[in-house]
CSV table of C-alpha atoms and ligand atoms in Angstrom, one decimal:
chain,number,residue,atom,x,y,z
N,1,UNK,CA,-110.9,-111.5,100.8
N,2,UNK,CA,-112.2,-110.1,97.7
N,3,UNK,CA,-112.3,-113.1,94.7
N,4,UNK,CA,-112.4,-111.0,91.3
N,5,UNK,CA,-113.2,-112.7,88.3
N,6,UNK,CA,-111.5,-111.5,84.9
N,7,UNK,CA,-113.5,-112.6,82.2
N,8,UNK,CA,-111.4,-112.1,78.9
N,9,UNK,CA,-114.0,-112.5,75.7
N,10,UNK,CA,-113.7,-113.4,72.5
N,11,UNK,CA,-116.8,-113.6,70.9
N,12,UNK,CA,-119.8,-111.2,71.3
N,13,UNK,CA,-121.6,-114.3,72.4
N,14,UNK,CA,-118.9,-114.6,75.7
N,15,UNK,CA,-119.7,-111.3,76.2
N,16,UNK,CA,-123.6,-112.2,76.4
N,17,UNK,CA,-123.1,-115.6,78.3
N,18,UNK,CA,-120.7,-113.2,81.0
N,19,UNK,CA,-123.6,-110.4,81.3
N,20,UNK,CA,-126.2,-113.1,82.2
N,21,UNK,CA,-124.0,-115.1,84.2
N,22,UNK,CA,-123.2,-112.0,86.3
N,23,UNK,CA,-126.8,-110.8,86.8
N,24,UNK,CA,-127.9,-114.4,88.0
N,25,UNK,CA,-125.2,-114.8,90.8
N,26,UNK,CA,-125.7,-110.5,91.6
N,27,UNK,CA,-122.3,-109.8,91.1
N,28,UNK,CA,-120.8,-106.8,89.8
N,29,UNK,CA,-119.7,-106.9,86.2
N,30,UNK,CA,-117.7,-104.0,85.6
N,31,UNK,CA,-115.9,-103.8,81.6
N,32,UNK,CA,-112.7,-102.8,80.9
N,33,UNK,CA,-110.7,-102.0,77.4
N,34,UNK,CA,-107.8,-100.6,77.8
N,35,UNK,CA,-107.5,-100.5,81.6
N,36,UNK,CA,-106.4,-96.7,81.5
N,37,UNK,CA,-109.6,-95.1,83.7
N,38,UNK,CA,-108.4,-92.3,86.0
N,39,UNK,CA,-110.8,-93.7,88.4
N,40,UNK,CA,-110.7,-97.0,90.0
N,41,UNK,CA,-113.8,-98.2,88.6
N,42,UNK,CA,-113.0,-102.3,89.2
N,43,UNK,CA,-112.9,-102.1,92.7
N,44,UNK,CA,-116.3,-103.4,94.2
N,45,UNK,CA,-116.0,-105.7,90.9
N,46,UNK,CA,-116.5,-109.1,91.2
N,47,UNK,CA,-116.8,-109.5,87.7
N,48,UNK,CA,-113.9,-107.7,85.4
N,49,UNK,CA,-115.2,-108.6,81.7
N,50,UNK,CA,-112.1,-108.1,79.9
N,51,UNK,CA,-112.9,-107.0,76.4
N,52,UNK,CA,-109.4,-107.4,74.5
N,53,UNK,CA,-109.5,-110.7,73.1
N,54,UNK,CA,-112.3,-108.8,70.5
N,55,UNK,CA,-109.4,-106.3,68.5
N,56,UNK,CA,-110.6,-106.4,64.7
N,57,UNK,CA,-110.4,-103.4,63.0
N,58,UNK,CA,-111.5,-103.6,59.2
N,59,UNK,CA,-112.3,-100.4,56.7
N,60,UNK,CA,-114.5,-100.4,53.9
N,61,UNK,CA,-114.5,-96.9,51.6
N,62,UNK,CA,-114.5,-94.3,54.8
N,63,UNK,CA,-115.9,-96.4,57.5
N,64,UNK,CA,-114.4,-98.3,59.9
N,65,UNK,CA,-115.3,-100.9,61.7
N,66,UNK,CA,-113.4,-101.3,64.7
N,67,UNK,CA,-113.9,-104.1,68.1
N,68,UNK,CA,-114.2,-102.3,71.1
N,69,UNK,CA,-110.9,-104.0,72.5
N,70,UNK,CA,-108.8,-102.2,70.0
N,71,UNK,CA,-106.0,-99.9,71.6
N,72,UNK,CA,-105.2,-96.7,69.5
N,73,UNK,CA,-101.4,-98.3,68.8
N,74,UNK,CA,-103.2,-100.7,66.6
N,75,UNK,CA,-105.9,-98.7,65.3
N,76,UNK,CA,-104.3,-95.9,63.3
N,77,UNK,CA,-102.1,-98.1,61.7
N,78,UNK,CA,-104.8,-100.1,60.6
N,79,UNK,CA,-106.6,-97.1,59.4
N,80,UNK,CA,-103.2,-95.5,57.7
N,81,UNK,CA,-102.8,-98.6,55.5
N,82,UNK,CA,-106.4,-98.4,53.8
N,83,UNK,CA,-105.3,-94.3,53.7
N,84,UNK,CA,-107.8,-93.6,56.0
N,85,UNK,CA,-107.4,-91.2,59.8
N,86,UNK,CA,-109.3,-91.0,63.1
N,87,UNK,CA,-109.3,-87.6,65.2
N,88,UNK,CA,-108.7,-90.0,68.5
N,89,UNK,CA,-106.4,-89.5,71.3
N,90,UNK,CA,-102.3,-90.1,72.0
N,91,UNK,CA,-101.4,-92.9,74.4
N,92,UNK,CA,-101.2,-96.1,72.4
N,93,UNK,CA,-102.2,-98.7,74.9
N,94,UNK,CA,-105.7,-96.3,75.4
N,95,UNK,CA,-108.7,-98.1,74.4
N,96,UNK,CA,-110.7,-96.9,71.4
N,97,UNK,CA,-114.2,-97.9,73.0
N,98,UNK,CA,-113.4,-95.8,76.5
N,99,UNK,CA,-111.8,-92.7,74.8
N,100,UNK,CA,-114.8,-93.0,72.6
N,101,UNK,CA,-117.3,-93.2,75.0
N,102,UNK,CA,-116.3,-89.7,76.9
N,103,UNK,CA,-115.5,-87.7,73.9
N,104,UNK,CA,-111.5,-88.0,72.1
N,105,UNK,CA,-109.7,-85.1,71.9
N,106,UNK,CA,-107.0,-85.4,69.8
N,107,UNK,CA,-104.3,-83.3,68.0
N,108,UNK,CA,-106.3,-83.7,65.0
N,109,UNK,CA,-109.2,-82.8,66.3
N,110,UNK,CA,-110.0,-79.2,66.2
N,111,UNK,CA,-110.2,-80.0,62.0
N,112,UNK,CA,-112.1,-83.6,62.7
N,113,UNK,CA,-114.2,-82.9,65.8
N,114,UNK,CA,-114.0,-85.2,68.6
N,115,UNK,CA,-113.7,-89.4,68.4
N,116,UNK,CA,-117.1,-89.8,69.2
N,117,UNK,CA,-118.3,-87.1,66.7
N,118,UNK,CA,-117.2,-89.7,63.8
N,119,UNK,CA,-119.0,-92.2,65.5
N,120,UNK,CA,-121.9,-93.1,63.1
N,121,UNK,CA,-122.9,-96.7,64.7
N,122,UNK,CA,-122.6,-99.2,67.7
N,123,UNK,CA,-123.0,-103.0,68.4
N,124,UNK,CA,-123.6,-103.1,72.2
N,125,UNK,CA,-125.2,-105.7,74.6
N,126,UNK,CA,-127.2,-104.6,77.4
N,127,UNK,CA,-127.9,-105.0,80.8
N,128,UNK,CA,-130.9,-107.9,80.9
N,129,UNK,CA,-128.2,-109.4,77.6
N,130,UNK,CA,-129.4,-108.6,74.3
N,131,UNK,CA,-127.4,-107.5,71.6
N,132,UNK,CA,-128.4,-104.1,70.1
N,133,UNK,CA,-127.4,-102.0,67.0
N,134,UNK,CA,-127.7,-98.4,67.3
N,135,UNK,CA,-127.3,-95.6,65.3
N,136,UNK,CA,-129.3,-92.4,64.2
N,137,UNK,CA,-132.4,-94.1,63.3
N,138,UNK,CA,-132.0,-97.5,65.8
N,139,UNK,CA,-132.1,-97.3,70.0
N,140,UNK,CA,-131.0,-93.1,68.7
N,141,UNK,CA,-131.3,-92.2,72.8
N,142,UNK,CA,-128.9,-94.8,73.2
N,143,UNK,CA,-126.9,-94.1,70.2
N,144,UNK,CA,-126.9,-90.0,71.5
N,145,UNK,CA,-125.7,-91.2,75.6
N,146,UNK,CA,-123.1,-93.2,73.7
N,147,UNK,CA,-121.0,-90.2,72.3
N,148,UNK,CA,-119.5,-88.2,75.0
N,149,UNK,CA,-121.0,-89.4,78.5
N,150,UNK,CA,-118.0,-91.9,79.3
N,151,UNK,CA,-117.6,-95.8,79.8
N,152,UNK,CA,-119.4,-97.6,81.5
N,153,UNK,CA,-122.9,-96.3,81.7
N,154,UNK,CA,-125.1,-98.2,79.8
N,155,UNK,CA,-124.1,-101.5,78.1
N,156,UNK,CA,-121.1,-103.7,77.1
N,157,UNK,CA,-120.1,-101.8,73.8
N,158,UNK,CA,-118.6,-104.4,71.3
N,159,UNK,CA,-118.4,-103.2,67.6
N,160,UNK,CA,-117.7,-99.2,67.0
N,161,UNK,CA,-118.7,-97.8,63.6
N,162,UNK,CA,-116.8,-94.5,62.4
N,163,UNK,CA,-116.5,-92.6,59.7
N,164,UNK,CA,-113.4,-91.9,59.0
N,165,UNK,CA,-111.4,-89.0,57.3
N,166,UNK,CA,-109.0,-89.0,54.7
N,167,UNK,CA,-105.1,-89.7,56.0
N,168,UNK,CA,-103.2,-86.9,55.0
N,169,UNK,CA,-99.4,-85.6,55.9
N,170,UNK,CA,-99.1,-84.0,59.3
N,171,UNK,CA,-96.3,-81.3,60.1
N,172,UNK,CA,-94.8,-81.2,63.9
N,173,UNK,CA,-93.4,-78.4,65.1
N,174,UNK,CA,-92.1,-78.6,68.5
N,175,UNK,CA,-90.3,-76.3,71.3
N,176,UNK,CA,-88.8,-76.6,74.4
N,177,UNK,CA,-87.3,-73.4,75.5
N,178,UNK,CA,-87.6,-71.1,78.8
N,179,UNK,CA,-89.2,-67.6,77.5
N,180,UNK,CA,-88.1,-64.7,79.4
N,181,UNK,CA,-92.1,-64.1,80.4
N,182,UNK,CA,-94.6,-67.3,81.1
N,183,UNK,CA,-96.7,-65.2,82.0
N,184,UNK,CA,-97.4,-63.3,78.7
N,185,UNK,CA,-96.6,-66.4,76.4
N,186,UNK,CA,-99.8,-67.6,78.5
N,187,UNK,CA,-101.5,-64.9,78.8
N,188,UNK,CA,-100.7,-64.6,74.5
N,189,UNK,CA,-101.6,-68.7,73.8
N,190,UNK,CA,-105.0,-68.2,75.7
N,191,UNK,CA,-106.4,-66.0,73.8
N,192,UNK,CA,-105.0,-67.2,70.3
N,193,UNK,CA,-105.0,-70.9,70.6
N,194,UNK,CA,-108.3,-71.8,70.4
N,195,UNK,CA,-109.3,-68.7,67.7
N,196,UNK,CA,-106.2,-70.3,65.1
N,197,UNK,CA,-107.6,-72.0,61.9
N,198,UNK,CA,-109.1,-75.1,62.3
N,199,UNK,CA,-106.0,-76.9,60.8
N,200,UNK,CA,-103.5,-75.9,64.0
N,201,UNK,CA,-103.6,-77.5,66.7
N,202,UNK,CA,-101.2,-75.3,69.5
N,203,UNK,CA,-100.8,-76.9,73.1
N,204,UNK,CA,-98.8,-75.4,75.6
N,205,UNK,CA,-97.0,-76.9,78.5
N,206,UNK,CA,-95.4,-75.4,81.6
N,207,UNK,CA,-92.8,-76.3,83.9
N,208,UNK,CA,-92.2,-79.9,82.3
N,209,UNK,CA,-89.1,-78.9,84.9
N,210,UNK,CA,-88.8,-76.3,87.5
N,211,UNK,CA,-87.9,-73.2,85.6
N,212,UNK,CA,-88.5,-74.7,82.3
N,213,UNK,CA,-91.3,-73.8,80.1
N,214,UNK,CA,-92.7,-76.3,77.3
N,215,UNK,CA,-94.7,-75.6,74.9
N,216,UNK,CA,-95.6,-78.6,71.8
N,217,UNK,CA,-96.7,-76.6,68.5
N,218,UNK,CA,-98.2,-78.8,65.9
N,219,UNK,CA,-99.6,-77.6,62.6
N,220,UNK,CA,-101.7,-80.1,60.0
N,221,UNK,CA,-100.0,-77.5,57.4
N,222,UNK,CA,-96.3,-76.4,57.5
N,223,UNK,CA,-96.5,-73.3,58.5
N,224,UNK,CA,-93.3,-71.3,60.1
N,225,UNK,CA,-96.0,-68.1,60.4
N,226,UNK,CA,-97.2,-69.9,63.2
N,227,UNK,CA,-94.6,-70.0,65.5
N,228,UNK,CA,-93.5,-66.3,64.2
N,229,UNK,CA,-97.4,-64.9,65.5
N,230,UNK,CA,-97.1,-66.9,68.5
N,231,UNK,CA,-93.4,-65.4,69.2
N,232,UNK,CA,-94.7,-61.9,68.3
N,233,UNK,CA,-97.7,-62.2,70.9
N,234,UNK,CA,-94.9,-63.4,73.5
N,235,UNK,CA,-92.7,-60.7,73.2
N,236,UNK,CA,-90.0,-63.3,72.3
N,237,UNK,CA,-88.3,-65.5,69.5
N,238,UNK,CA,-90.0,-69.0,69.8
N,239,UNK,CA,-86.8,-71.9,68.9
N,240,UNK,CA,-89.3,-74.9,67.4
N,241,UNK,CA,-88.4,-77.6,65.1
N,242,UNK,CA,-90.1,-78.5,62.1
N,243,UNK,CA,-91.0,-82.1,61.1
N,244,UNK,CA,-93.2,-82.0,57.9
N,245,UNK,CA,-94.8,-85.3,55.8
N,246,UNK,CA,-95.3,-87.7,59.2
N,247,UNK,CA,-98.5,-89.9,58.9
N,248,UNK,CA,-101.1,-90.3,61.8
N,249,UNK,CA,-99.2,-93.2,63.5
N,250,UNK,CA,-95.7,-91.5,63.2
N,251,UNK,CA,-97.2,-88.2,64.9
N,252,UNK,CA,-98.6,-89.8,67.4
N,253,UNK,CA,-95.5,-92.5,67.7
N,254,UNK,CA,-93.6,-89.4,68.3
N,255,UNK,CA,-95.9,-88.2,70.8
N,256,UNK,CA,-95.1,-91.8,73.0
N,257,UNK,CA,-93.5,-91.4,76.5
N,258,UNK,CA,-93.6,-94.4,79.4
N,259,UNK,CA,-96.8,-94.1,80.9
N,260,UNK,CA,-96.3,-92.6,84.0
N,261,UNK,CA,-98.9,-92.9,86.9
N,262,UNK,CA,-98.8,-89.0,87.9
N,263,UNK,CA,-101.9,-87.1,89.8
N,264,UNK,CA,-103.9,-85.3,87.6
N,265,UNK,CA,-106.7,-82.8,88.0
N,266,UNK,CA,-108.3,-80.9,85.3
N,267,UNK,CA,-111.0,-78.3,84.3
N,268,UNK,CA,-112.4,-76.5,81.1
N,269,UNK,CA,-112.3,-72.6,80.7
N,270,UNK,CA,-114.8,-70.6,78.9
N,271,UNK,CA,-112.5,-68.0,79.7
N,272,UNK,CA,-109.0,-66.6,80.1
N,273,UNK,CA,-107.7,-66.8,83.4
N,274,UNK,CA,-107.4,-63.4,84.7
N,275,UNK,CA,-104.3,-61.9,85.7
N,276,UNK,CA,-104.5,-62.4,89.2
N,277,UNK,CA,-105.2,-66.1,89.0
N,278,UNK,CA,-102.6,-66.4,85.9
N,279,UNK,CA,-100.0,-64.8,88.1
N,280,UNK,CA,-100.8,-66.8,91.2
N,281,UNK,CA,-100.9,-70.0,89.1
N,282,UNK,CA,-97.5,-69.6,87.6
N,283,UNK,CA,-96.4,-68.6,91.2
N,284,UNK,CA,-97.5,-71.5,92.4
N,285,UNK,CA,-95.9,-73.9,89.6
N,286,UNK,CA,-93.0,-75.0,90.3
N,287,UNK,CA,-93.5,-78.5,91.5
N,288,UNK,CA,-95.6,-79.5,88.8
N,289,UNK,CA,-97.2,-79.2,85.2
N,290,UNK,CA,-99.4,-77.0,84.0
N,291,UNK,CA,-100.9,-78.9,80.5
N,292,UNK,CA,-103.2,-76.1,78.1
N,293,UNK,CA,-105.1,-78.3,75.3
N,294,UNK,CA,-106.4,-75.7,72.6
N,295,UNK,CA,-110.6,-76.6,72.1
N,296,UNK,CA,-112.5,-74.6,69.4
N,297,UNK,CA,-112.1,-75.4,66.1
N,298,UNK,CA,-114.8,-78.1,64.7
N,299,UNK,CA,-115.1,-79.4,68.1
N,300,UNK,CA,-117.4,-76.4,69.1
N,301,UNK,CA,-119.2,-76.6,65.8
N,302,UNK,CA,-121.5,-79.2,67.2
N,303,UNK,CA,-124.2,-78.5,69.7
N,304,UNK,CA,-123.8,-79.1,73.5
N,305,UNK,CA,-126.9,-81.1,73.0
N,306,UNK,CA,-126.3,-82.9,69.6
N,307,UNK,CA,-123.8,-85.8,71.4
N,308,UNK,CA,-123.7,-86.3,75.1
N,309,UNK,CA,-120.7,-84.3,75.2
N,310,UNK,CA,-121.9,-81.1,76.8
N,311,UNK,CA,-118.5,-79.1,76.4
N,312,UNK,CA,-118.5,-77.5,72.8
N,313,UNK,CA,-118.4,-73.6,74.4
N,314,UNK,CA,-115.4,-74.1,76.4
N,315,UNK,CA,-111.6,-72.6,75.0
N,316,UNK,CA,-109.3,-75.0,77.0
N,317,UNK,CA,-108.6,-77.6,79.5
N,318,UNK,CA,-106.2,-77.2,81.7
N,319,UNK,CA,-104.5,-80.4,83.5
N,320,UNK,CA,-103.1,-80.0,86.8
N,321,UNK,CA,-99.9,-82.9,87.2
N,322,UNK,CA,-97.9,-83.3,89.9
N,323,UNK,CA,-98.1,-84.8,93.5
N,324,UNK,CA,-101.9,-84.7,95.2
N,325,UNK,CA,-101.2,-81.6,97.7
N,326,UNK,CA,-99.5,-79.7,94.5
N,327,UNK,CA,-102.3,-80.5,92.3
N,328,UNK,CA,-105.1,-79.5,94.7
N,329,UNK,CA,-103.9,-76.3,95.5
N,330,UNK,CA,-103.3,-75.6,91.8
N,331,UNK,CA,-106.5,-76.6,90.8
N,332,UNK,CA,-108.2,-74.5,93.3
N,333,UNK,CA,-106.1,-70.9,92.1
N,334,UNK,CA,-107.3,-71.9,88.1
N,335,UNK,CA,-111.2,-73.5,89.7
N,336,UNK,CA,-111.9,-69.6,90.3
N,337,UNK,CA,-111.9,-68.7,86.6
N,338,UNK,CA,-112.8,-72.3,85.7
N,339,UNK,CA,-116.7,-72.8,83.7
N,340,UNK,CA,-117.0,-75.5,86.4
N,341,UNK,CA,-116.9,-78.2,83.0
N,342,UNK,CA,-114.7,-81.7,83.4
N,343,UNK,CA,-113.9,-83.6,80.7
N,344,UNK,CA,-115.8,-87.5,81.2
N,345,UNK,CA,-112.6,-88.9,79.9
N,346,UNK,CA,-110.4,-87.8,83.2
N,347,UNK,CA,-112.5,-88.3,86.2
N,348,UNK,CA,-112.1,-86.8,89.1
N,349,UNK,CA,-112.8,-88.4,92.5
N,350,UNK,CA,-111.8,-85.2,94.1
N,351,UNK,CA,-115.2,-83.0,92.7
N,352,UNK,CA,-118.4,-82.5,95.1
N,353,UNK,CA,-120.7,-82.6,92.1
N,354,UNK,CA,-119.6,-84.9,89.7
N,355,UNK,CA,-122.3,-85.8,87.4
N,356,UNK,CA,-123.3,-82.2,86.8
N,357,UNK,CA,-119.6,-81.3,85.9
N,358,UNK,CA,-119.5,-83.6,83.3
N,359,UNK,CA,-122.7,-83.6,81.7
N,360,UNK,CA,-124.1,-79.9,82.3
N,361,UNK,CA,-127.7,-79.8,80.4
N,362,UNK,CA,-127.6,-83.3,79.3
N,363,UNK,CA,-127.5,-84.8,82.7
N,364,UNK,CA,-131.4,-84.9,83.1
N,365,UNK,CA,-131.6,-86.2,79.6
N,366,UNK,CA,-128.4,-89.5,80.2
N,367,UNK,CA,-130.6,-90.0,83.4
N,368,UNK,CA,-133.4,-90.8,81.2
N,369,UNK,CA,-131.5,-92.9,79.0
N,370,UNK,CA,-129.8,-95.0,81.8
N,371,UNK,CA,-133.8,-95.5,83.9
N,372,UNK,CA,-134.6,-96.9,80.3
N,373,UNK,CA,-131.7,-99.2,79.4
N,374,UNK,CA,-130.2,-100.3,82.5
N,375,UNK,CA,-133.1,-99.3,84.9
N,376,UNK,CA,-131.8,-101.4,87.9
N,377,UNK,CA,-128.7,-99.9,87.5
N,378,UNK,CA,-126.7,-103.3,86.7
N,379,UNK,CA,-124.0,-100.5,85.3
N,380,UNK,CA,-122.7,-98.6,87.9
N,381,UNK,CA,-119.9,-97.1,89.5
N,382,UNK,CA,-119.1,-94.2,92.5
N,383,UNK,CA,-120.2,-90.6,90.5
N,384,UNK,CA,-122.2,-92.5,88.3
N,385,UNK,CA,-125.3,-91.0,86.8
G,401,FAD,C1,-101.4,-92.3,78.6
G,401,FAD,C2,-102.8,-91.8,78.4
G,401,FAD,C3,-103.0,-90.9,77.4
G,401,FAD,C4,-104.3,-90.4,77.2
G,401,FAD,N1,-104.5,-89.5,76.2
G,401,FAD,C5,-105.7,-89.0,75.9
G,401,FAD,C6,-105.9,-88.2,74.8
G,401,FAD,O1,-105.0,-87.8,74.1
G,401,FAD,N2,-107.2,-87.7,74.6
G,401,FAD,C7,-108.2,-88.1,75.4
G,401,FAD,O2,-109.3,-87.7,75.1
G,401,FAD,N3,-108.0,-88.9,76.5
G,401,FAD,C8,-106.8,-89.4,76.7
G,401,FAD,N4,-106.6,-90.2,77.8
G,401,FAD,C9,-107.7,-90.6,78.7
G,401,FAD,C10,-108.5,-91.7,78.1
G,401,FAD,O3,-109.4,-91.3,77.1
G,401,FAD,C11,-109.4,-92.4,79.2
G,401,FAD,O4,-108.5,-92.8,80.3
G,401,FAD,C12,-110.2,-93.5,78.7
G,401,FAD,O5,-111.3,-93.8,79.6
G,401,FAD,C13,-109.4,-94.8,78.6
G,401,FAD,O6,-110.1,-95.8,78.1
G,401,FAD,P1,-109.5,-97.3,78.3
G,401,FAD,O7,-110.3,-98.2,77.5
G,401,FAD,O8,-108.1,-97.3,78.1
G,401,FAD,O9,-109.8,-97.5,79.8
G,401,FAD,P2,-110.8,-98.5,80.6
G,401,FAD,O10,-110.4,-98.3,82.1
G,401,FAD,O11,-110.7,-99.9,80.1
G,401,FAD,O12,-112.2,-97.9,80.3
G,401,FAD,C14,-112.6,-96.6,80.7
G,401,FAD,C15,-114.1,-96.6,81.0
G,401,FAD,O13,-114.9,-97.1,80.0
G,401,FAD,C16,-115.5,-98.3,80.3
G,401,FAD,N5,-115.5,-99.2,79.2
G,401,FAD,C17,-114.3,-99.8,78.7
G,401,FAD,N6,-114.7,-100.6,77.7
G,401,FAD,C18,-116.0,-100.6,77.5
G,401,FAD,C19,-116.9,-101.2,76.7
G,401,FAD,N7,-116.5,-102.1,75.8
G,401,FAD,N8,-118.2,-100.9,76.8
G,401,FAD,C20,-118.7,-100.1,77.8
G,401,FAD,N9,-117.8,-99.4,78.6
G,401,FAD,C21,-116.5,-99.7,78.5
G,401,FAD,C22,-114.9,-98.8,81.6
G,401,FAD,O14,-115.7,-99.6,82.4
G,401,FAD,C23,-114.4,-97.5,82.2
G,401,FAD,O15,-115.5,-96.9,82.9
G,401,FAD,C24,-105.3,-90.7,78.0
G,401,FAD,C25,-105.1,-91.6,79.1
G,401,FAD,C26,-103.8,-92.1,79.3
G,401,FAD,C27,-103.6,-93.1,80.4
């Protein structure tokens, strides 16, 4: 029988005492924030070094200065009362430190870039146990692997750094209707989506229930000219409601279902699907989701090698929910037009060639980075670097 230790910190200097305790005996110390990993990174683990008894979140002028235990519930709040935002991720029990380590896309983020693009520092402890700032100018390979390659790679993060942008009222507009042609109001949302001011953010769901298209429409600006392009491209009238002057938390508070534990596949797309696949797909969807997140915007602004995170050319990523057989065959009809891209944030144990999928160019370069800091591979985990 397997005897896993849980570790829970509260003190950098736990976190420290844990790392060398770990190494000494050879076990495997695997951290954990918000436990929400798509993979099942703690089995193997003997050591589970839980990181949410450090949770502080303070903000001086635009930077904040948040613990790497923080969950998101607590840490837009936090920033909303000093009037400042973070482009981060929905789900409020996610933790900050793993959504920031594999990128954060967000609603906001197609104006704000990704989470880890407004990450301008990091405490971390590493493998043989020292503690280590890095930034631009201190450990900057480290500082670089940090933004975008996922959790879990390279040390204990404790202390994030961001900058943070000025919290300013959101509008929702949302819709829940079934259009007379999925097909064209896909067809129509994949080539406008990600090409829509920087401001808009436009999802699209699909078959939230057999038969029943979903789409969510948000705009940072109200804007009713939105929905009336997106209805003109469909071919149909678009039924939304509008819900101007909500703040970061109440967006995303609005935004909060059950967590449920569903199957989930997913791929970017440099490309529209083409109509045979598009066809097939929808086809093939009852019995599931289809879930279209809109990139562009300022999160293709930045280089694919300026962060880790490799994907800045792609349009979308598409998720694939449902139940495991419906998921794989879906994900195989869209995989045809796919640009081959996963997002680090929603591994997949499913893909032959993992660590190219999520890194693309900069897998030579995080292979570096991990011989240097963690060179006997203390960090590690199945599709690892
Ligand atoms: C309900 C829900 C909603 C989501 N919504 C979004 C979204 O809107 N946008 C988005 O981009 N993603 C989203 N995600 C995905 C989410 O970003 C990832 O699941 C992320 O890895 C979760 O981080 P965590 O801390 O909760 O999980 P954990 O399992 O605790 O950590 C994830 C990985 O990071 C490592 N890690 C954790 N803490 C540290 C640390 N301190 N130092 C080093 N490594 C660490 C872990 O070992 C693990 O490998 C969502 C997930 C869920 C379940």
């Amino acid at each position: 029988m397997i005897t896993r230790q849980v570790v829970r910190c509260r003190s950098v200097a736990e976190v420290v005492a844990a790392i060398k305790h770990a190494r000494q005996s050879g076990a495997r110390l695997v951290p954990r924030g918000g436990g929400h990993c798509f993979t099942d990174r703690l089995s193997g683990a003997d050591v589970v070094l839980d990181m949410t008894g450090l949770r502080s979140i303070s903000v001086v002028g635009d930077v904040a200065t948040i613990e790497a235990g923080a969950v998101l519930g607590e840490v837009y709040p936090a920033l909303d009362a000093a009037g400042r935002a973070l482009p981060a991720g929905c789900g409020p029990t996610v933790g900050i430190t793993g959504l920031t380590l594999g990128g954060g896309i967000g609603l906001i983020g197609r104006a704000h870039g990704l989470t880890c693009d407004r990450l301008i520092g990091a405490q971390v402890v590493l493998a043989d146990g020292t503690i280590a700032d890095c930034d631009a100018t201190r450990e900057p390979d480290l500082f670089w692997a940090l933004r975008g390659a996922g959790g879990g790679h390279f040390a204990v993060v404790t202390k994030l750094h961001f900058k943070t942008v000025p919290a300013t009222p959101i509008t929702r507009i949302s819709a829940q209707w079934a259009p007379p042609d999925p097909e064209l109001l896909a067809a129509a949302w994949q080539a406008w989506a990600p090409e829509i001011p920087d401001n808009l953010t436009v999802n699209l769901t699909i078959g939230v229930r057999a038969g029943l298209v979903g789409a969510s429409l948000l705009a940072v600006e109200p804007t009713r000219e939105l929905v009336r392009e997106l209805s003109d491209l469909a071919g149909h009238e678009i039924p939304f409601d509008l819900r101007g002057g909500m703040s970061l938390p109440e967006l995303k508070g609005s935004f909060n279902e059950p967590v449920q534990q569903h199957h989930t596949r997913s791929e970017f797309f440099a490309r529209s699907l083409s109509d045979r696949v598009l066809t097939e797909l929808l086809d093939h969807q009852p019995g599931g989701r289809l879930s279209f997140t809109a990139m562009g915007g300022a999160y293709n602004r930045v280089g694919p090698d300026a962060t880790a995170f490799a994907h800045r050319n792609e349009r979308f990523l598409l998720e694939h929910v449902g139940t495991p057989g419906w998921v794989d065959t879906s994900w195989a009809i869209a995989h045809e037009d796919g640009s081959g891209r996963v997002y680090p944030n929603f591994p997949d144990p499913a893909l032959a060639n993992g660590p190219p999928a999520y890194h693309g160019e900069n897998l030579d370069r995080l292979r570096a980075v991990k011989q240097l800091y963690d060179p006997d591979r203390f960090f590690d985990f199945p599709q690892a670097l």
